[in-house]
XYZ file of C-alpha atoms in Angstrom:
598
model
C 36.206 34.684 25.796
C 33.323 32.055 25.930
C 32.998 32.578 29.809
C 32.801 36.286 29.335
C 30.229 35.896 26.622
C 28.096 33.600 28.675
C 28.347 35.992 31.764
C 27.234 38.852 29.302
C 24.219 36.925 28.132
C 23.177 36.066 31.678
C 23.702 39.455 32.720
C 21.525 40.917 29.955
C 18.730 38.561 30.793
C 18.756 36.661 27.432
C 18.163 32.986 26.861
C 21.415 31.181 26.875
C 22.340 30.268 23.273
C 25.558 28.451 22.166
C 28.049 30.839 20.467
C 29.022 30.040 16.901
C 32.737 29.816 17.174
C 34.883 29.816 13.881
C 38.376 28.496 14.399
C 41.279 27.658 12.101
C 39.980 24.144 11.676
C 36.712 25.161 10.159
C 36.128 25.889 6.491
C 32.304 25.984 7.216
C 29.778 25.776 9.802
C 26.094 24.977 9.963
C 24.464 27.723 12.197
C 21.242 25.874 13.003
C 22.398 24.849 16.522
C 23.467 28.398 17.369
C 20.331 30.119 16.069
C 17.280 31.387 17.902
C 14.182 32.895 16.393
C 11.259 35.170 16.683
C 7.876 35.468 14.598
C 6.826 38.797 13.975
C 3.372 38.164 12.913
C 2.543 41.540 11.313
C 6.037 42.075 9.870
C 6.446 45.690 11.235
C 9.222 45.240 13.821
C 12.617 46.847 13.021
C 16.051 45.687 13.721
C 16.342 48.005 16.896
C 13.309 46.402 18.484
C 14.581 42.960 17.673
C 18.075 43.596 19.131
C 16.146 44.756 22.347
C 14.021 41.804 22.370
C 16.797 39.394 21.885
C 18.621 41.017 24.795
C 15.614 40.462 27.022
C 15.536 36.878 26.143
C 12.390 37.190 23.537
C 13.991 34.860 21.036
C 13.101 31.037 21.182
C 15.227 28.130 20.118
C 14.676 26.481 16.801
C 12.162 23.640 16.653
C 13.541 20.089 16.793
C 13.031 19.808 13.000
C 15.158 22.904 12.466
C 14.439 26.231 10.774
C 11.467 24.956 8.610
C 7.983 26.620 9.464
C 5.702 26.136 6.347
C 3.802 28.987 4.728
C 3.457 31.713 7.164
C 2.510 35.208 7.307
C 4.548 38.235 8.629
C 8.514 38.028 9.164
C 10.875 35.768 10.885
C 13.819 37.095 12.890
C 16.856 34.638 13.275
C 19.665 35.525 15.889
C 23.058 34.096 16.351
C 26.096 35.051 18.326
C 29.376 34.537 16.227
C 32.993 34.635 17.218
C 35.857 34.357 14.602
C 38.958 32.879 16.001
C 40.610 32.469 12.672
C 42.913 35.534 11.962
C 43.349 34.565 8.333
C 39.839 34.314 7.294
C 38.092 37.797 8.313
C 35.520 37.566 5.346
C 32.999 34.805 5.365
C 30.109 33.912 3.003
C 26.783 33.608 4.743
C 24.518 31.222 2.753
C 20.788 30.969 3.001
C 20.214 27.482 1.771
C 16.949 27.944 0.208
C 16.496 29.648 -3.083
C 12.801 31.047 -3.012
C 13.100 33.569 0.009
C 11.567 36.864 -1.216
C 13.237 39.346 1.323
C 16.290 38.975 3.348
C 17.762 41.727 5.633
C 20.872 40.972 7.404
C 21.998 43.132 10.496
C 25.615 42.670 12.072
C 26.124 44.461 15.196
C 29.773 44.743 16.300
C 31.230 45.320 19.794
C 31.651 48.959 19.175
C 27.896 49.351 18.522
C 27.855 50.009 14.846
C 25.515 48.039 12.676
C 25.952 47.037 9.160
C 23.044 45.971 6.977
C 22.790 43.867 3.730
C 19.676 43.089 1.764
C 18.971 39.969 -0.574
C 16.313 37.659 -1.732
C 14.607 36.751 -5.050
C 12.618 39.685 -5.110
C 15.822 41.721 -5.922
C 17.507 41.281 -9.337
C 20.119 38.488 -9.311
C 22.868 40.991 -9.891
C 22.386 42.333 -6.454
C 23.882 39.181 -4.931
C 27.487 39.399 -3.981
C 28.197 36.054 -5.576
C 26.415 34.760 -8.549
C 24.961 31.751 -6.967
C 21.502 30.153 -7.113
C 20.845 30.516 -3.331
C 20.848 33.879 -1.552
C 24.267 34.824 -0.016
C 26.077 37.565 1.699
C 29.638 38.593 2.388
C 30.085 39.152 6.052
C 33.161 40.821 7.823
C 33.981 39.045 11.018
C 36.908 40.573 12.688
C 39.109 38.029 14.564
C 38.506 37.707 18.370
C 35.396 39.867 18.330
C 31.826 38.666 19.102
C 29.443 39.769 16.353
C 25.626 39.617 16.999
C 23.705 38.545 13.840
C 20.071 39.504 13.152
C 18.433 38.060 9.928
C 15.030 39.211 8.912
C 13.121 36.843 6.455
C 9.875 37.673 4.792
C 8.545 35.587 2.011
C 5.248 34.361 0.527
C 7.060 31.099 -0.232
C 7.550 28.348 2.393
C 9.745 29.561 5.379
C 12.678 27.488 5.273
C 15.920 29.248 6.574
C 18.825 26.868 6.912
C 21.790 29.201 7.386
C 25.622 28.290 7.012
C 29.012 30.080 7.092
C 31.610 29.326 4.611
C 35.017 30.622 3.845
C 35.317 31.813 0.335
C 37.380 28.720 -0.690
C 34.907 26.312 0.914
C 32.124 28.176 -0.744
C 33.712 27.870 -4.218
C 34.168 24.160 -3.714
C 30.508 23.879 -2.629
C 29.312 25.768 -5.630
C 31.446 23.593 -7.961
C 30.150 20.275 -6.393
C 26.540 21.137 -6.366
C 26.474 22.602 -9.878
C 28.109 19.430 -11.100
C 25.364 17.369 -9.495
C 22.600 19.649 -10.814
C 24.267 19.547 -14.303
C 24.052 15.613 -14.210
C 20.379 15.780 -13.210
C 19.282 18.494 -15.900
C 21.584 16.715 -18.447
C 19.379 13.653 -17.975
C 16.153 15.704 -18.383
C 17.551 17.312 -21.467
C 18.535 14.102 -23.071
C 15.142 12.575 -22.266
C 13.531 15.702 -23.685
C 15.616 15.698 -26.965
C 15.254 11.866 -27.388
C 11.567 11.704 -27.038
C 10.993 14.946 -29.121
C 12.999 13.245 -31.971
C 10.905 10.032 -31.364
C 7.641 12.191 -31.728
C 8.883 13.908 -34.753
C 9.759 10.429 -36.240
C 6.891 8.305 -35.213
C 4.206 10.902 -34.803
C 2.996 9.060 -31.589
C 0.961 11.493 -29.366
C 2.370 9.747 -26.215
C 5.838 10.938 -26.855
C 4.580 14.552 -27.453
C 2.808 14.600 -24.091
C 5.750 12.929 -22.340
C 8.058 15.603 -23.805
C 5.555 18.355 -22.658
C 5.659 17.037 -19.203
C 9.674 16.679 -18.968
C 10.013 20.242 -20.246
C 7.367 21.640 -17.689
C 8.652 19.742 -14.801
C 12.378 20.623 -15.600
C 11.153 24.248 -15.680
C 9.552 23.851 -12.355
C 12.669 22.252 -10.761
C 15.110 24.904 -12.134
C 12.656 27.459 -10.633
C 12.404 25.764 -7.265
C 16.358 25.377 -6.947
C 17.059 29.005 -8.127
C 18.695 28.108 -11.457
C 15.999 29.722 -13.368
C 16.502 32.981 -11.611
C 20.395 32.519 -12.013
C 20.368 31.852 -15.664
C 17.209 32.370 -17.500
C 15.392 35.430 -15.824
C 18.041 37.158 -13.534
C 16.308 40.622 -13.879
C 12.771 39.599 -13.694
C 11.988 38.941 -10.207
C 8.092 38.711 -11.014
C 8.614 35.805 -13.326
C 10.848 34.128 -10.864
C 7.978 34.357 -8.419
C 5.305 33.214 -10.921
C 7.213 30.619 -12.741
C 6.738 27.935 -9.782
C 2.987 27.659 -9.463
C 2.678 28.119 -13.278
C 5.294 25.376 -14.109
C 3.778 23.089 -11.417
C 0.330 23.514 -12.911
C 1.491 22.750 -16.541
C 3.508 19.788 -15.481
C 0.676 18.303 -13.689
C -1.705 18.927 -16.388
C 0.790 17.195 -18.876
C 1.080 14.205 -16.506
C -2.567 13.684 -16.445
C -2.879 13.886 -20.311
C -0.062 11.621 -20.774
C -1.532 9.122 -18.355
C -4.835 9.177 -20.349
C -3.053 8.492 -23.639
C -0.641 5.884 -22.249
C -3.102 3.913 -20.223
C -5.900 4.419 -22.873
C -8.406 5.433 -20.304
C -11.070 6.434 -22.556
C -11.378 3.059 -23.880
C -10.262 1.051 -20.922
C -11.780 2.882 -17.752
C -14.319 5.672 -18.902
C -14.836 6.647 -15.269
C -11.184 7.113 -14.510
C -10.925 9.144 -17.712
C -13.576 11.596 -16.555
C -11.824 11.952 -13.233
C -8.522 12.678 -15.164
C -10.234 15.250 -17.247
C -11.364 17.016 -13.960
C -7.733 17.268 -12.926
C -6.609 18.617 -16.244
C -9.571 21.287 -16.213
C -8.313 22.402 -12.591
C -4.802 22.635 -13.558
C -5.585 24.436 -16.617
C -7.478 27.155 -14.684
C -5.054 27.298 -11.929
C -2.109 27.949 -14.463
C -4.042 31.065 -15.555
C -4.851 32.073 -12.080
C -1.050 31.919 -11.037
C -0.403 34.692 -13.268
C -2.781 37.154 -11.453
C -3.187 35.581 -8.036
C -0.630 36.183 -5.096
C 2.196 33.509 -4.790
C 0.965 32.776 -1.183
C -2.404 31.645 -2.408
C -1.306 29.859 -5.814
C 1.478 27.976 -4.658
C 0.286 26.405 -1.514
C -2.994 25.411 -3.239
C -1.154 23.730 -6.280
C 1.394 21.982 -4.011
C -1.452 20.331 -2.018
C -2.931 19.248 -5.207
C 0.154 17.444 -6.170
C -0.663 14.658 -3.665
C -4.118 13.756 -4.976
C -2.864 14.239 -8.658
C 0.123 11.884 -8.543
C -1.731 9.398 -6.063
C -4.601 9.116 -8.834
C -2.036 8.310 -11.555
C -0.933 5.303 -9.237
C -4.497 4.394 -8.716
C -5.169 4.453 -12.474
C -2.066 2.375 -13.194
C -3.137 -0.135 -10.530
C -6.627 -0.508 -11.833
C -5.506 -0.966 -15.436
C -2.773 -3.435 -14.539
C -5.349 -5.396 -12.597
C -7.503 -5.530 -15.799
C -4.527 -7.140 -17.677
C -2.879 -3.993 -19.335
C 0.657 -4.941 -19.014
C 2.378 -1.622 -19.664
C 0.616 -0.069 -16.729
C 3.113 -1.992 -14.604
C 6.118 0.207 -15.442
C 3.808 3.211 -15.280
C 2.563 2.417 -11.916
C 6.332 1.954 -10.559
C 7.584 5.214 -12.188
C 4.794 7.279 -10.557
C 5.183 5.603 -7.171
C 8.878 6.523 -7.083
C 7.889 10.120 -7.985
C 5.108 10.248 -5.425
C 7.631 9.361 -2.581
C 10.086 12.296 -3.804
C 7.308 14.750 -4.103
C 5.804 13.923 -0.923
C 8.961 14.490 0.890
C 9.639 17.620 -0.862
C 6.261 19.147 -0.410
C 6.335 18.042 3.308
C 9.426 20.212 3.744
C 7.448 23.253 2.362
C 4.638 22.778 4.821
C 7.070 22.191 7.666
C 6.074 18.447 8.203
C 9.467 16.969 7.638
C 13.082 18.085 8.547
C 15.279 19.164 5.753
C 17.685 16.515 4.809
C 19.478 15.475 1.595
C 16.993 12.823 0.872
C 13.791 15.099 1.618
C 15.181 18.030 -0.105
C 16.503 16.357 -3.233
C 14.004 13.471 -3.130
C 11.788 15.256 -5.941
C 14.860 15.213 -8.127
C 15.784 11.476 -7.364
C 12.185 10.511 -7.893
C 11.602 12.440 -10.865
C 14.769 11.092 -12.606
C 13.573 7.659 -11.839
C 10.166 8.261 -12.993
C 11.146 9.891 -16.370
C 13.539 7.098 -17.186
C 10.994 4.383 -16.396
C 8.399 6.237 -18.342
C 10.585 6.532 -21.308
C 11.221 2.754 -21.151
C 7.460 2.204 -20.645
C 6.757 4.222 -23.857
C 9.059 2.155 -25.849
C 7.710 -1.107 -24.433
C 4.104 0.043 -25.224
C 5.208 1.003 -28.745
C 6.882 -2.363 -29.425
C 3.815 -4.202 -27.873
C 1.603 -2.224 -30.390
C 3.929 -2.952 -33.238
C 4.157 -6.646 -32.404
C 0.247 -6.767 -32.120
C -0.097 -5.254 -35.416
C 2.367 -7.655 -37.106
C 0.494 -10.614 -35.406
C -2.908 -9.457 -36.701
C -1.553 -9.008 -40.188
C 0.315 -12.441 -40.213
C -2.867 -14.140 -38.972
C -4.984 -12.512 -41.280
C -2.695 -13.563 -44.165
C -2.626 -17.190 -42.972
C -6.424 -17.341 -42.477
C -6.896 -15.913 -45.946
C -4.690 -18.662 -47.560
C -6.577 -21.380 -45.705
C -9.848 -20.063 -46.842
C -8.644 -19.712 -50.452
C -7.453 -23.248 -50.674
C -10.552 -24.859 -49.122
C -12.979 -22.904 -51.461
C -11.141 -22.907 -54.737
C -13.716 -24.589 -56.743
C -16.930 -22.797 -55.722
C -15.383 -19.419 -55.540
C -13.727 -19.071 -58.843
C -15.051 -15.683 -59.574
C -14.178 -14.404 -56.135
C -10.539 -15.956 -56.774
C -10.257 -13.961 -59.763
C -10.935 -10.693 -57.827
C -8.652 -11.959 -55.004
C -5.870 -12.658 -57.446
C -6.217 -9.092 -58.813
C -6.022 -7.840 -55.162
C -3.010 -10.140 -54.392
C -1.323 -8.756 -57.742
C -1.791 -5.227 -56.425
C -0.621 -6.260 -53.066
C 2.467 -7.878 -54.533
C 3.053 -4.455 -56.209
C 3.701 -2.864 -53.053
C 5.082 -5.755 -51.062
C 8.897 -6.941 -51.376
C 8.504 -9.627 -48.681
C 7.134 -13.059 -48.482
C 4.693 -12.986 -45.365
C 5.502 -16.396 -44.309
C 9.240 -16.720 -44.311
C 10.125 -12.930 -44.330
C 12.526 -13.427 -47.318
C 12.176 -11.419 -50.534
C 9.435 -12.417 -52.709
C 9.879 -13.628 -56.381
C 8.799 -10.340 -57.999
C 11.468 -8.314 -55.931
C 14.070 -11.075 -56.683
C 13.548 -10.547 -60.438
C 13.846 -6.942 -60.370
C 17.134 -7.137 -58.420
C 18.424 -10.116 -60.434
C 18.042 -8.311 -63.646
C 19.955 -5.278 -62.343
C 22.756 -7.404 -61.027
C 23.171 -9.251 -64.448
C 23.701 -5.793 -65.878
C 26.151 -4.879 -63.220
C 28.207 -8.230 -64.194
C 28.257 -6.972 -67.937
C 29.393 -3.395 -66.876
C 31.445 -4.157 -63.888
C 33.651 -7.317 -64.866
C 32.610 -9.102 -61.661
C 31.148 -12.866 -61.675
C 27.718 -13.758 -60.168
C 26.495 -16.787 -58.421
C 23.029 -18.038 -58.521
C 21.633 -20.806 -56.172
C 18.282 -22.403 -56.592
C 17.353 -24.854 -53.908
C 14.209 -27.066 -53.215
C 13.379 -28.473 -49.844
C 13.399 -32.242 -50.120
C 10.243 -34.537 -49.430
C 8.364 -31.278 -48.432
C 4.972 -32.822 -49.269
C 5.605 -35.828 -46.990
C 6.228 -33.176 -44.164
C 2.923 -31.719 -44.715
C 1.159 -35.040 -45.018
C 2.779 -36.500 -41.802
C 3.093 -33.380 -39.599
C 0.537 -30.974 -41.026
C 0.696 -27.642 -42.773
C 1.669 -25.687 -39.859
C 4.725 -27.621 -39.186
C 5.387 -27.239 -42.845
C 5.244 -23.520 -42.622
C 7.652 -23.469 -39.667
C 10.034 -25.670 -41.672
C 9.990 -23.159 -44.633
C 10.680 -20.310 -42.118
C 13.622 -22.323 -40.663
C 14.867 -22.848 -44.137
C 14.621 -19.097 -44.805
C 16.434 -18.272 -41.654
C 19.210 -20.710 -42.547
C 19.698 -19.222 -45.912
C 20.074 -15.795 -44.447
C 22.289 -16.674 -41.509
C 24.627 -18.860 -43.759
C 24.994 -16.119 -46.383
C 25.033 -13.020 -44.117
C 28.539 -12.293 -44.762
C 28.448 -12.794 -48.593
C 26.087 -9.703 -49.521
C 23.568 -12.129 -50.690
C 19.881 -11.671 -51.469
C 17.699 -14.571 -50.468
C 14.239 -14.940 -51.833
C 11.600 -17.534 -51.565
C 10.968 -18.504 -55.271
C 7.838 -20.426 -54.702
C 6.339 -23.274 -52.666
C 9.175 -24.949 -51.035
C 11.897 -23.334 -53.544
C 14.333 -20.688 -52.516
C 16.828 -18.707 -54.709
C 19.824 -16.676 -53.704
C 22.069 -14.284 -55.756
C 25.712 -13.789 -54.572
C 27.568 -11.006 -56.332
C 31.348 -10.927 -56.832
C 31.840 -14.746 -56.358
C 33.281 -17.402 -58.656
C 32.118 -21.004 -59.256
C 34.243 -22.375 -56.575
C 33.036 -19.703 -53.998
C 29.476 -20.187 -55.041
C 29.672 -24.134 -54.391
C 31.381 -23.442 -51.086
C 28.444 -21.059 -50.258
C 25.761 -23.670 -51.203
C 27.447 -26.252 -49.148
C 27.399 -24.121 -46.074
C 23.722 -23.549 -46.593
C 22.963 -27.266 -47.172
C 25.044 -28.073 -44.061
C 23.131 -25.393 -41.855
C 19.752 -26.752 -42.840
C 20.730 -30.346 -42.327
C 21.905 -29.516 -38.821
C 19.043 -27.288 -37.809
C 16.098 -29.486 -36.994
C 12.543 -28.033 -36.451
C 10.818 -28.683 -33.159
C 7.080 -28.399 -32.910
C 5.759 -29.494 -29.544
C 7.247 -32.995 -29.297
C 7.648 -33.332 -33.227
C 11.402 -33.346 -34.196
C 11.613 -32.756 -37.959
C 15.113 -33.046 -39.736
C 15.323 -31.239 -42.957
C 17.490 -31.567 -46.004
C 17.746 -29.482 -49.210
C 18.956 -29.900 -52.872
C 20.875 -26.925 -54.361
C 21.632 -26.215 -57.904
C 24.367 -23.621 -58.602
C 24.994 -21.503 -61.754
C 27.730 -18.924 -62.068
C 27.639 -15.999 -64.751
C 31.203 -15.244 -65.900
C 32.249 -11.444 -65.901
C 31.382 -9.605 -69.203
C 29.090 -12.308 -70.139
C 25.580 -11.368 -71.549
C 22.807 -13.632 -70.500
C 19.065 -13.289 -69.780
C 17.650 -13.921 -66.451
C 15.502 -16.637 -67.639
C 18.429 -18.537 -69.192
C 20.594 -18.147 -66.030
C 17.495 -19.465 -63.866
C 17.110 -22.323 -66.361
C 20.770 -23.396 -65.916
C 20.421 -23.239 -62.101
C 17.160 -25.196 -62.300
C 18.784 -27.902 -64.455
C 21.523 -28.037 -61.786
C 18.991 -28.234 -59.185
C 17.138 -31.426 -61.015
C 20.596 -32.973 -61.272
C 20.953 -32.664 -57.439
C 17.602 -34.194 -56.876
C 18.397 -37.152 -59.395
C 21.701 -37.605 -57.603
C 19.884 -38.532 -54.474
C 18.817 -35.231 -52.968
C 20.573 -33.463 -50.148
C 23.479 -32.300 -52.123
C 24.884 -29.415 -54.342
C 25.405 -29.559 -58.115
C 26.837 -26.886 -60.460
C 25.369 -26.220 -63.939
C 27.401 -27.803 -67.007
C 26.951 -24.477 -68.839
C 30.049 -22.331 -69.471
C 28.207 -19.183 -68.963
């Protein structure tokens, strides 16, 4: 059969082209090695003329890079000779593995001379496709043992990419399942990032999260348009929107990218010149988004595709400049856009016919964008955490500086101190935490302690009260300085909280080097044990400041309020304080319980 076909081709004067043979071992076949083509520049030739031209050898082999020709006018005709040697599979699926071709016309000429015609492409409603799938497809009848000549006419304002393949119905079902699964994973990541950052924006009202969400949504819309999923699921009966969605979504995505970069990199403050250039890109994409709704696809899409390169390259340049100027968050930003630039470069190069169509070039934009969006989400979190730490540092340093100034100028600024005390009193009304140690302050402690004493009376549970004083704290300040003393106080607060973490305790700085803790639902023995755990933790936790090595000890007084016992907060504190002084009089670094039966 093959020899006969070869003789017929030579006798007809055609260029010898391999015959695509389908046997029982094949479930699918890529047709690229068997296809020849002809470019009809004005797009006016019909099938009869093309069958004649093919017979006379007017079709040329495909270029080495395959059936990828970039943006071209007119129509392309593709020819292949097919022989089906599988008697069990007379019906095959012809798949055009590119989603954006506008018009497809398939002509099959059988040995008896009759010709069958089918039409497809994304300028027809999606329901016109034999199989509901994102890429154009046609069901072809290939009688076993009979040579069938195939002519496919493709005309499109999009990039001319025509990789063709034949599948058995079973193989096509498996292909559709696997590719849809992979697409689902990718768009699931996009949707998760979109929802996550949208929630963060609602919660934090940080403009960066809003622009990032805008970028993810627009770029996701662009990708579902590029890969035919928008036409399949969102606008199957609106070919006009399927045509316009690509340049429109690219413009919006690039606009959001530039605006997000301006905010994230703080361009207006850190690099005014770069900010003006970014605004120029934004103005261009805003205008082009409007133009894409009225101008032809063949004009808008190549132009905006070309602008992807300088736009993303400029984002990388911005991040490099800002990183070299010491802006640390720009590092992740630079890496994210560099990965995306690689993916978009490969994808756009296919559209212009500069690179062959492979897995990595076709799906590079998805791989690069997934990495880019994940890294940008991490970068946003890193930047927000840095801003929060910086704010906390500024507040902490301001409080410490204020304390030092007040201590140094107490005598000469008595009037100012009165005003400052009033301001501090107002500040304490709004603050529950001690700024130095992070523990609760005394005011908040009193409020909670009074409530817990009422709960003891109502609920029938005992209450433990610990009052502690850091031993020889004045000597620590005199010998090591106040900064080391402050670090000691912070260490004591940490030890208190860690030691009592599982006892539902509230720890507060009572004043100076004094700390107090309330333990609900605990008897005298349990309170003593808890206090001893605290004492041991502090004793075994030295404070390191440079080469200084300071060991701490603490004296703790314990008082237990029995169930159903009425007692005033001042009285309970007095009992605990008396127990504390007993501990100090007994040599410090010990725990003592009050002698009261309360």
